[in-house]
Short mmCIF file of C-alpha atoms in Angstrom, two decimals:
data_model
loop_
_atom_site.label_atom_id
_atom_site.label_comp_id
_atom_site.label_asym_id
_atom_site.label_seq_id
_atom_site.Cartn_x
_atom_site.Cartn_y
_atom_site.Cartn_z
CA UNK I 14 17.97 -77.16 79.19
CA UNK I 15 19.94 -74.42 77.43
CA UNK I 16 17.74 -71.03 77.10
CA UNK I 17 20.50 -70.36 73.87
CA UNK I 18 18.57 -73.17 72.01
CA UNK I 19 15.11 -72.27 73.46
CA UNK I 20 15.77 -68.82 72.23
CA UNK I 21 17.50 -69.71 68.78
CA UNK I 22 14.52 -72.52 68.07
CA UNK I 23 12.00 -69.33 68.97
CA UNK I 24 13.86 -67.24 66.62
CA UNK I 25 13.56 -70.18 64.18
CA UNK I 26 9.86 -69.71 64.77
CA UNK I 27 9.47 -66.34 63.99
CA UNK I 28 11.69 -66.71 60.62
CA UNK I 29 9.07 -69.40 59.25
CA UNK I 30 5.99 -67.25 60.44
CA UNK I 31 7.19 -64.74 58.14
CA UNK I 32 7.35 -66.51 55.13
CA UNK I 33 4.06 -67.91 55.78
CA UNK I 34 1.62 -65.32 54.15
CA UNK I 35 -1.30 -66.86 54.96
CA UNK I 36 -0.34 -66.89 58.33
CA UNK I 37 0.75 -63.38 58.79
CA UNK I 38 -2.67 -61.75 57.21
CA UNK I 39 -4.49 -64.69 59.26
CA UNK I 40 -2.42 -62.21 62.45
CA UNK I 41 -3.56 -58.92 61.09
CA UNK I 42 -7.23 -59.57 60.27
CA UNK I 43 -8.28 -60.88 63.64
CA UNK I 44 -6.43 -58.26 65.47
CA UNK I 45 -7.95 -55.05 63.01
CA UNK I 46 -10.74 -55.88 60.87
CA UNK I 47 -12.32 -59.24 62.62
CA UNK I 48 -12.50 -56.82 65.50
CA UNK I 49 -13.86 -53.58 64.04
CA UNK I 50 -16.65 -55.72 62.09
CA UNK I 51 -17.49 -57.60 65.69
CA UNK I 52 -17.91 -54.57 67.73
CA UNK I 53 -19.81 -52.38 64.82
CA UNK I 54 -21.95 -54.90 62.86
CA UNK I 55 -25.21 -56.57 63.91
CA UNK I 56 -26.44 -54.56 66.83
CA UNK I 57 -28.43 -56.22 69.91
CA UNK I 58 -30.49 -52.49 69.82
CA UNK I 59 -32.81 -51.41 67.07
CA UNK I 60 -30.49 -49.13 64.74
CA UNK I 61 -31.67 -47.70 62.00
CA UNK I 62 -34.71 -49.92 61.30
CA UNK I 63 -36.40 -49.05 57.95
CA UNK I 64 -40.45 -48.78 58.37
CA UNK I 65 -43.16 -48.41 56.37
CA UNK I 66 -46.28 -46.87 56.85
CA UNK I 67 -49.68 -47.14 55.22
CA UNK I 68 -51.79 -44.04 56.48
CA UNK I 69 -55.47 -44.53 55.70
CA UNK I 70 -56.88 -42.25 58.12
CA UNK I 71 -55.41 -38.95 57.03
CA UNK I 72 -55.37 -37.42 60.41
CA UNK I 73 -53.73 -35.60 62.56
CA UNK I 74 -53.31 -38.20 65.12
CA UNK I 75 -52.39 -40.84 62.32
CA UNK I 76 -49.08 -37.86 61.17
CA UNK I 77 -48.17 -37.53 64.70
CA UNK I 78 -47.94 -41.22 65.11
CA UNK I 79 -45.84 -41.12 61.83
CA UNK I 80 -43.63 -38.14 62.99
CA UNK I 81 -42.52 -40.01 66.15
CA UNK I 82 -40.26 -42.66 64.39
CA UNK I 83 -36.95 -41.19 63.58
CA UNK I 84 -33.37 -42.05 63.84
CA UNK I 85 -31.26 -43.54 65.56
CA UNK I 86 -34.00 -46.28 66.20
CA UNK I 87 -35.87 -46.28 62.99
CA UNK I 88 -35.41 -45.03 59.36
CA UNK I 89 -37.78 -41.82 58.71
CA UNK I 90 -40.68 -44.12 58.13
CA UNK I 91 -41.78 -43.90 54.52
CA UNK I 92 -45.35 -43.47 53.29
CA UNK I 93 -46.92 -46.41 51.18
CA UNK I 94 -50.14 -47.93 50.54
CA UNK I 95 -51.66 -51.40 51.15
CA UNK I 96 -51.23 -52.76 47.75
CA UNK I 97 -47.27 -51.93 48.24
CA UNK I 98 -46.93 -52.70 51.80
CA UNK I 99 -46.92 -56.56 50.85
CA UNK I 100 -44.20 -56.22 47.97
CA UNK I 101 -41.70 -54.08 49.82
CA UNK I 102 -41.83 -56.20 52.72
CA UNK I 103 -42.11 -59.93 50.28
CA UNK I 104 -38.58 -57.72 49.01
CA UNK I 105 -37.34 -57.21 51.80
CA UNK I 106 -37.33 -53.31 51.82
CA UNK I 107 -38.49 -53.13 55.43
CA UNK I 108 -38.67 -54.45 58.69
CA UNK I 109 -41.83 -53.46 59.82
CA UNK I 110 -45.16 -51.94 57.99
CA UNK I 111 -47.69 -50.29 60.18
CA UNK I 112 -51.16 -49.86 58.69
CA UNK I 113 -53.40 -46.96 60.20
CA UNK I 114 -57.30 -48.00 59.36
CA UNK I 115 -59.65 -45.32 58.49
CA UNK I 116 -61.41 -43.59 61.12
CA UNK I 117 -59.00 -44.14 64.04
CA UNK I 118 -58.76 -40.69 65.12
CA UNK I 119 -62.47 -40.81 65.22
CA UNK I 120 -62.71 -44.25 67.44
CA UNK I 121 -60.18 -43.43 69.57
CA UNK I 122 -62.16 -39.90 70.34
CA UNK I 123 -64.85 -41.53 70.55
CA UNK I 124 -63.30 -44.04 73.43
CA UNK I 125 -63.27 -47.13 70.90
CA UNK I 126 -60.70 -49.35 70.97
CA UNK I 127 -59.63 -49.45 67.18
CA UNK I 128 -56.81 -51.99 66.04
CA UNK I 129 -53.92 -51.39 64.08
CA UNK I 130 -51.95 -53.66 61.95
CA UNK I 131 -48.26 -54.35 62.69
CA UNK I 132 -46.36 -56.59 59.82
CA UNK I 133 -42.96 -57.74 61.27
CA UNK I 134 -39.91 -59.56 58.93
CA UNK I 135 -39.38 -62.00 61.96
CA UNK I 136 -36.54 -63.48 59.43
CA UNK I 137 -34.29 -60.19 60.90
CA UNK I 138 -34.60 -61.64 64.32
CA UNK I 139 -32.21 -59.13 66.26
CA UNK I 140 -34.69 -55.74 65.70
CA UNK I 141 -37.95 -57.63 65.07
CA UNK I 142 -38.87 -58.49 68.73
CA UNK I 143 -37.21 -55.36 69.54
CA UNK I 144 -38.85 -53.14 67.10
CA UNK I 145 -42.05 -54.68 67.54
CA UNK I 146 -41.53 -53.40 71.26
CA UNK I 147 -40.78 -50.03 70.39
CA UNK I 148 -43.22 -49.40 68.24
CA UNK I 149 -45.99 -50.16 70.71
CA UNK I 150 -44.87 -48.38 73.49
CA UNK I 151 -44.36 -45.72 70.47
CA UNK I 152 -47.84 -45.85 69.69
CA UNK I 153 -49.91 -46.13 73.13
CA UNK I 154 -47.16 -42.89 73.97
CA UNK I 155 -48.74 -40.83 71.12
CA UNK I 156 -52.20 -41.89 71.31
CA UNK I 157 -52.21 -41.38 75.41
CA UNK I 158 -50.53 -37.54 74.82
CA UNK I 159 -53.14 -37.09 71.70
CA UNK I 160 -55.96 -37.73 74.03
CA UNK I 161 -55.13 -36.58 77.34
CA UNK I 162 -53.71 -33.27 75.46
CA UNK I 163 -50.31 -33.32 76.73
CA UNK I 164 -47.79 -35.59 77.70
CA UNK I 165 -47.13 -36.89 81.12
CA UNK I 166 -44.92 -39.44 82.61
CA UNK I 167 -46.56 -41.74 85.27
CA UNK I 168 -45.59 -41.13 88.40
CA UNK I 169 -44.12 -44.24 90.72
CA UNK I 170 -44.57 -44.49 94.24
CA UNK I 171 -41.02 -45.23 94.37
CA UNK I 172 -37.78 -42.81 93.08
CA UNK I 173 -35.29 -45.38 91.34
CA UNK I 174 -32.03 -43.51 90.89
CA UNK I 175 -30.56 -45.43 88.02
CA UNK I 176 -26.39 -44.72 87.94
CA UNK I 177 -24.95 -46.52 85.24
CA UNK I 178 -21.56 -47.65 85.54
CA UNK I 179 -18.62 -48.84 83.19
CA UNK I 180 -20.47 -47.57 80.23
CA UNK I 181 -22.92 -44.59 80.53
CA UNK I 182 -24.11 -44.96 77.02
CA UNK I 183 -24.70 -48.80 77.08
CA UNK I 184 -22.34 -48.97 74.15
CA UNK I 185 -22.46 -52.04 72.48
CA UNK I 186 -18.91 -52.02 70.81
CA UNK I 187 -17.29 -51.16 74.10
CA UNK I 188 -18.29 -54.19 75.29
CA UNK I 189 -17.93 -56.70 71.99
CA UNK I 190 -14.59 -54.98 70.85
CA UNK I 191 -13.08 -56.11 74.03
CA UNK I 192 -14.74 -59.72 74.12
CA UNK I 193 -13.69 -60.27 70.63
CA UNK I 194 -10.09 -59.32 70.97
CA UNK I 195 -9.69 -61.71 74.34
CA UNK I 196 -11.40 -64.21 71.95
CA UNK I 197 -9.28 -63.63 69.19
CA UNK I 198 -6.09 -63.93 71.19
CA UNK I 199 -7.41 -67.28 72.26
CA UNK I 200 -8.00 -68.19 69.29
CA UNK I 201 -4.59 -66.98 67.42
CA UNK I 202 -2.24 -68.75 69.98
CA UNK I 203 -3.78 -72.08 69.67
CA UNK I 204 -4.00 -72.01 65.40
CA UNK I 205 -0.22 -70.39 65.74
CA UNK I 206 1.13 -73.09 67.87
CA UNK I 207 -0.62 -76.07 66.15
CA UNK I 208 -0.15 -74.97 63.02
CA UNK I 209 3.27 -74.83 63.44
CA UNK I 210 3.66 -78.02 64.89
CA UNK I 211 2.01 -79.63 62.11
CA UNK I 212 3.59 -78.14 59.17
CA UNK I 213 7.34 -78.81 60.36
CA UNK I 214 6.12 -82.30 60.29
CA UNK I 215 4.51 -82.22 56.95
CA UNK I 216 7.76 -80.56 55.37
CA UNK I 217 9.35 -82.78 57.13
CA UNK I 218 11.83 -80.30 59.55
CA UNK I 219 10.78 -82.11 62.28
CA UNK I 220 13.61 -84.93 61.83
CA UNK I 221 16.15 -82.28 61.94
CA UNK I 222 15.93 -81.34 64.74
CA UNK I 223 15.60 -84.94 66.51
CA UNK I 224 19.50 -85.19 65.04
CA UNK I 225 20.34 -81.64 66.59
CA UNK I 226 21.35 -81.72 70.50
CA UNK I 227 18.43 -80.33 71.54
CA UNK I 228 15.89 -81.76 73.99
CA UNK I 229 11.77 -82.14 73.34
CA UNK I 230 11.55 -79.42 76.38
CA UNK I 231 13.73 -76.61 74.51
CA UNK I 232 12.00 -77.30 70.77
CA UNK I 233 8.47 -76.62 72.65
CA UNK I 234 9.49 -74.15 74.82
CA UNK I 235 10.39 -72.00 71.41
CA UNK I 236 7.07 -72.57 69.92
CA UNK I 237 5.07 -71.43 73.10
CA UNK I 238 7.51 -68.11 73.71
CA UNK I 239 7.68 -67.43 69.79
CA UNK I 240 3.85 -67.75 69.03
CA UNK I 241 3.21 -66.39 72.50
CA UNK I 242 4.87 -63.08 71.61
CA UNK I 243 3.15 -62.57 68.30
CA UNK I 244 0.02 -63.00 69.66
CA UNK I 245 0.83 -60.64 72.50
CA UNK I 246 2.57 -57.87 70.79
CA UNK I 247 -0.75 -58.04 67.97
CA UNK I 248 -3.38 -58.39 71.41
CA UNK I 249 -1.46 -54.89 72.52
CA UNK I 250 -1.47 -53.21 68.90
CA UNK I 251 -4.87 -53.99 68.92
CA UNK I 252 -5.86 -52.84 72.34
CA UNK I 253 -4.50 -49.30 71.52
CA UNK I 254 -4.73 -48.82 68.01
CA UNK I 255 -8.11 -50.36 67.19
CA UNK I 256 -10.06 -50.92 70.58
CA UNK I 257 -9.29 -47.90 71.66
CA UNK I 258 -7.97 -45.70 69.13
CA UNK I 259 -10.68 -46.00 66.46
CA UNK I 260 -13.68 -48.06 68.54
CA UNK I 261 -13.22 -45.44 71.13
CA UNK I 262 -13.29 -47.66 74.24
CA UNK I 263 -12.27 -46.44 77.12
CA UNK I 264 -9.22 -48.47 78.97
CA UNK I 265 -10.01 -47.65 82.74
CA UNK I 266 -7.35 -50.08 84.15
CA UNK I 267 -3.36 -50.95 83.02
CA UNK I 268 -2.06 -52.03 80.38
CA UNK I 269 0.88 -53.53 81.72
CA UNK I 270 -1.15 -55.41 84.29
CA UNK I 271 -3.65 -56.83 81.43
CA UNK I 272 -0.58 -57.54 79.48
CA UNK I 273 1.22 -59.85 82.14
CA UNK I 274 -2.32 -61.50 82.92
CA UNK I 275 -2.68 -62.11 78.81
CA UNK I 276 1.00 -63.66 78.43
CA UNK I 277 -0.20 -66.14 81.49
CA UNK I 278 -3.05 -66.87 79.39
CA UNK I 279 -0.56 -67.42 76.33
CA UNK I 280 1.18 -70.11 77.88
CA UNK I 281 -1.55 -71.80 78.93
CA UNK I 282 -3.38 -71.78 75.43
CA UNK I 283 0.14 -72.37 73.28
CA UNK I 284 0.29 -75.47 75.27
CA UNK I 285 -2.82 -76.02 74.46
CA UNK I 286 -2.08 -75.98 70.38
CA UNK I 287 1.27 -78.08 71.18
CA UNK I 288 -1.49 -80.53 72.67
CA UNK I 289 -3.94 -80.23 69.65
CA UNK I 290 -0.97 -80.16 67.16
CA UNK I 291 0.33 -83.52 68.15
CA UNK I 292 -3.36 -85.63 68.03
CA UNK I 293 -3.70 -83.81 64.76
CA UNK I 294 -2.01 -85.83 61.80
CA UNK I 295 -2.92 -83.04 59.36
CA UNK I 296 -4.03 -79.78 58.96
CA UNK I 297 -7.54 -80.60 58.18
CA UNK I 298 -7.73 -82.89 61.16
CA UNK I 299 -6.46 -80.32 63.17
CA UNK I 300 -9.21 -77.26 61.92
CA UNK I 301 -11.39 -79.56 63.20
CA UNK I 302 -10.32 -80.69 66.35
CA UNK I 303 -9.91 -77.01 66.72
CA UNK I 304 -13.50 -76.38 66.26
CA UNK I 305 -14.56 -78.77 68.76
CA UNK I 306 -12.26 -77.22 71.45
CA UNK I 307 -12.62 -73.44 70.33
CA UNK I 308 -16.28 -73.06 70.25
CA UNK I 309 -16.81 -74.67 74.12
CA UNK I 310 -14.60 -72.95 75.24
CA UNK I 311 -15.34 -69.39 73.93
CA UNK I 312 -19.36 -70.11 74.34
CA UNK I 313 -19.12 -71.47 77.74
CA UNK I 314 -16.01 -68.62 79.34
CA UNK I 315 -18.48 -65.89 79.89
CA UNK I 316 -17.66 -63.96 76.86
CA UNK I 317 -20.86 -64.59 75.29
CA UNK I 318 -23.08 -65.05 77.85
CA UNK I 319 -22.57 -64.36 81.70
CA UNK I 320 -21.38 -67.32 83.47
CA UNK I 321 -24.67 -66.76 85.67
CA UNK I 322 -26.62 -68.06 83.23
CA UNK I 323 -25.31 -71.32 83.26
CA UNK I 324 -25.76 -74.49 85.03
CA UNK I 325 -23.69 -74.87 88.00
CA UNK I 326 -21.65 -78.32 86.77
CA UNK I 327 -21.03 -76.57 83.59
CA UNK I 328 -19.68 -72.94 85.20
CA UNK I 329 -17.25 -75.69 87.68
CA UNK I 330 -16.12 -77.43 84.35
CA UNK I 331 -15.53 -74.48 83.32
CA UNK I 332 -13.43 -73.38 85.71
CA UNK I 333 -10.46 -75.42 84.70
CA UNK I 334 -10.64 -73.74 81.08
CA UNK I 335 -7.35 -70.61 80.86
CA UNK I 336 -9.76 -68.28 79.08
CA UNK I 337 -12.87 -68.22 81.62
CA UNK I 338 -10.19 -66.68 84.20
CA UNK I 339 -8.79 -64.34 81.48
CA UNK I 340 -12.19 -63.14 80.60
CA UNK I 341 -12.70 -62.40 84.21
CA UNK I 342 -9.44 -60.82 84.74
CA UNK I 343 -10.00 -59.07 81.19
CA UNK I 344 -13.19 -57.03 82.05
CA UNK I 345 -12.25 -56.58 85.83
CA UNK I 346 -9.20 -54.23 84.52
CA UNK I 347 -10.29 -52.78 81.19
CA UNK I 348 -13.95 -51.95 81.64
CA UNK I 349 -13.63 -51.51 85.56
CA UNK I 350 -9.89 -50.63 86.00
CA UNK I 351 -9.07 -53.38 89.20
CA UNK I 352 -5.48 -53.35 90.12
CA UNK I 353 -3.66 -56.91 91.13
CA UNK I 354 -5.37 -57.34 94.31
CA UNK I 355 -8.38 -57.97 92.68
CA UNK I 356 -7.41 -59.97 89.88
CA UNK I 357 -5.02 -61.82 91.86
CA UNK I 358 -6.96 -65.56 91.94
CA UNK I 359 -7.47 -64.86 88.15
CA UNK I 360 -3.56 -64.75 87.93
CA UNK I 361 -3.27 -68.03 90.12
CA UNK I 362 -5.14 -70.02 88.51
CA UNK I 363 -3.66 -69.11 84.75
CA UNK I 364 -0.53 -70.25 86.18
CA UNK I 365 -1.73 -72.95 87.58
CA UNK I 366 -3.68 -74.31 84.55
CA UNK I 367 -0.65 -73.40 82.37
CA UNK I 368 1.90 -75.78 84.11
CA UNK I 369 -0.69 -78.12 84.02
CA UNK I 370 -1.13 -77.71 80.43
CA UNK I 371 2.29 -77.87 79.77
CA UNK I 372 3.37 -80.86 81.45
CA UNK I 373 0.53 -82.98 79.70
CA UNK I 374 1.54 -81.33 76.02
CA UNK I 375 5.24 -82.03 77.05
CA UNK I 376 4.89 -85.44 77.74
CA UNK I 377 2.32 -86.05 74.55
CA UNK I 378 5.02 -84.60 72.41
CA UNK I 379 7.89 -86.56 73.82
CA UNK I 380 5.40 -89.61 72.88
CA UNK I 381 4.82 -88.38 69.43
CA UNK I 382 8.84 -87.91 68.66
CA UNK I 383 9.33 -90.99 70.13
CA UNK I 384 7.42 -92.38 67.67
CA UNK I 385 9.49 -90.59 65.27
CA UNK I 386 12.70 -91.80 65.96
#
């Protein structure tokens, strides 16, 4: 092998990445704006859910029960009647529309047990069972402190001291900015690698270079290193400009160290593409061979969901995928700043699974030129 052609054929990478457009704002979206609109959008919390409420009573219980929906949780709850209530929520205006009977200051003096009716838009799945929540414990809270006079917590035989760790606040973005970029950098380095792969041979570059003294090794080896450097010098950008620059999250552990995990994880996943890129004859064939590798293994590496939560044959399958150890080795030094002897099976294993890798798309590609010649 000569590293001269290995670099040259990288360089030779990079200069047709460039003059692919599509390519290059393919790069900056998922590293700036894919990311941004992942960790802000859709929130697992109620946020700003607009309510309705149809006051019949008149009372003071029924305004105190209005006053105690507010922001950040709920919209400042606007006052309708029942021939509305049904239009703005058939519309869509809000989420939920409670409706306060007549008299239900009265019963509840009076140690009734009066109903009140909650309307849900179960179509907006993420705050309706939450809301719905709220707004009950909301309720009982107001009604209990209207009755008994004053407000009191109960007391529990038991003192819980609840310290909570990584991320005080329970931030959602600090969590799904970082999941989304180690997702994205999957992602990126196996579209890069394949795509590249794919569209020599559809322009038909590939024959050059079976005529040029240079070996199947060398011409892979500069696609992984090329598209592996984009990818990691956009993952970094990212991580400092975005993630933590404008998201806010906090970067407890070291960069360097989460930089040399992610390029192990690059050469295990640009292998992966080379792989991809060769059973692919096309590009369409290859988007969606891509889908049916992408989405296991993003769904099933414990970015999504905790690995916990799995069944056991599916978290041991798993562990033979690069990006369930890079997830692992991800959140150990960004969100709880672990140094190398901590991460170090993570490491292992991504260099393990990236030989691995390697070897098989090495030998699949010799196949495929071979079939060329």
């Amino acid at each position: 092998m000569s590293a001269a052609n290995v670099v040259h054929l990288g360089v030779k990478e990079l200069r047709s990445l460039a003059r692919d457009p599509i390519m290059i704002v393919l790069v900056v979206y998922v590293f700036t704006v894919a990311i941004y609109a992942f960790a802000t959008a859709m929130p697992d919390t109620l946020h700003n859910a607009p309510i309705a409420i149809v006051d019949e009573d008149r009372s003071q219980l029924s305004a105190e029960i209005a006053d105690a929906f507010y922001p950040p949780l709920f919209l400042t709850p606007r006052l309708t009647t029942f021939a509305e209530m049904d239009a703005r929520m058939d519309a869509g205006v809000d989420t939920f529309a409670l409706l306060i009977p007549p008299g239900f200051q009265r019963d509840v003096l009076a140690g009734r047990s009066p109903g009140l009716l909650l309307n849900v838009d179960a179509t907006r799945m993420t705050q309706a069972f939450a809301g719905s929540g709220y707004i009950q414990e909301i309720v009982n809270g107001e009604i209990r402190a209207f009755v008994q006079r004053h407000r009191s917590a109960a007391s529990s035989p038991v003192d819980l001291a609840l310290r909570v760790r990584f991320n005080p606040q329970a931030n959602k973005s600090w969590f799904s900015a970082v999941m989304e970029l180690i997702n994205n950098i999957t992602m990126l380095s196996i579209v890069l690698t394949g795509a590249a792969l794919i569209r020599e041979r559809e322009h038909g570059t590939v024959e050059h270079l079976l005529v040029m003294p240079v070996t199947p090794f060398e011409i892979m080896a500069g696609k992984v290193w090329a598209m592996a450097l984009v990818v990691l010098v956009g993952s970094v950008l990212s991580l400092v400009f975005v993630v933590h620059g404008v998201l806010g999250v906090p970067i407890e552990g070291s960069v360097p160290l989460f930089v040399a995990g992610t390029a192990l994880h690059l050469f295990a996943t640009t292998s992966l593409g080379i792989f991809l890129g060769t059973v692919a004859r096309s590009m369409p064939q290859f988007g969606l061979l891509l889908m049916l590798v992408l989405l296991p293994l993003q769904i099933l590496s414990g970015s999504v969901t905790p690995r916990e939560s799995m069944p056991g044959f599916i978290r041991f399958i798993m562990l033979a995928a690069p990006n369930t150890h890079f997830v692992l080795l991800a959140q150990a030094i960004l969100y709880r700043g672990a140094g190398l002897e901590v991460v170090w099976p993570q490491f292992v294993s991504l260099a393990v699974i990236g030989t691995v890798l390697f070897s098989l798309s090495l030998a699949r590609f010799r196949k495929t030129i071979g079939t060329m010649v």
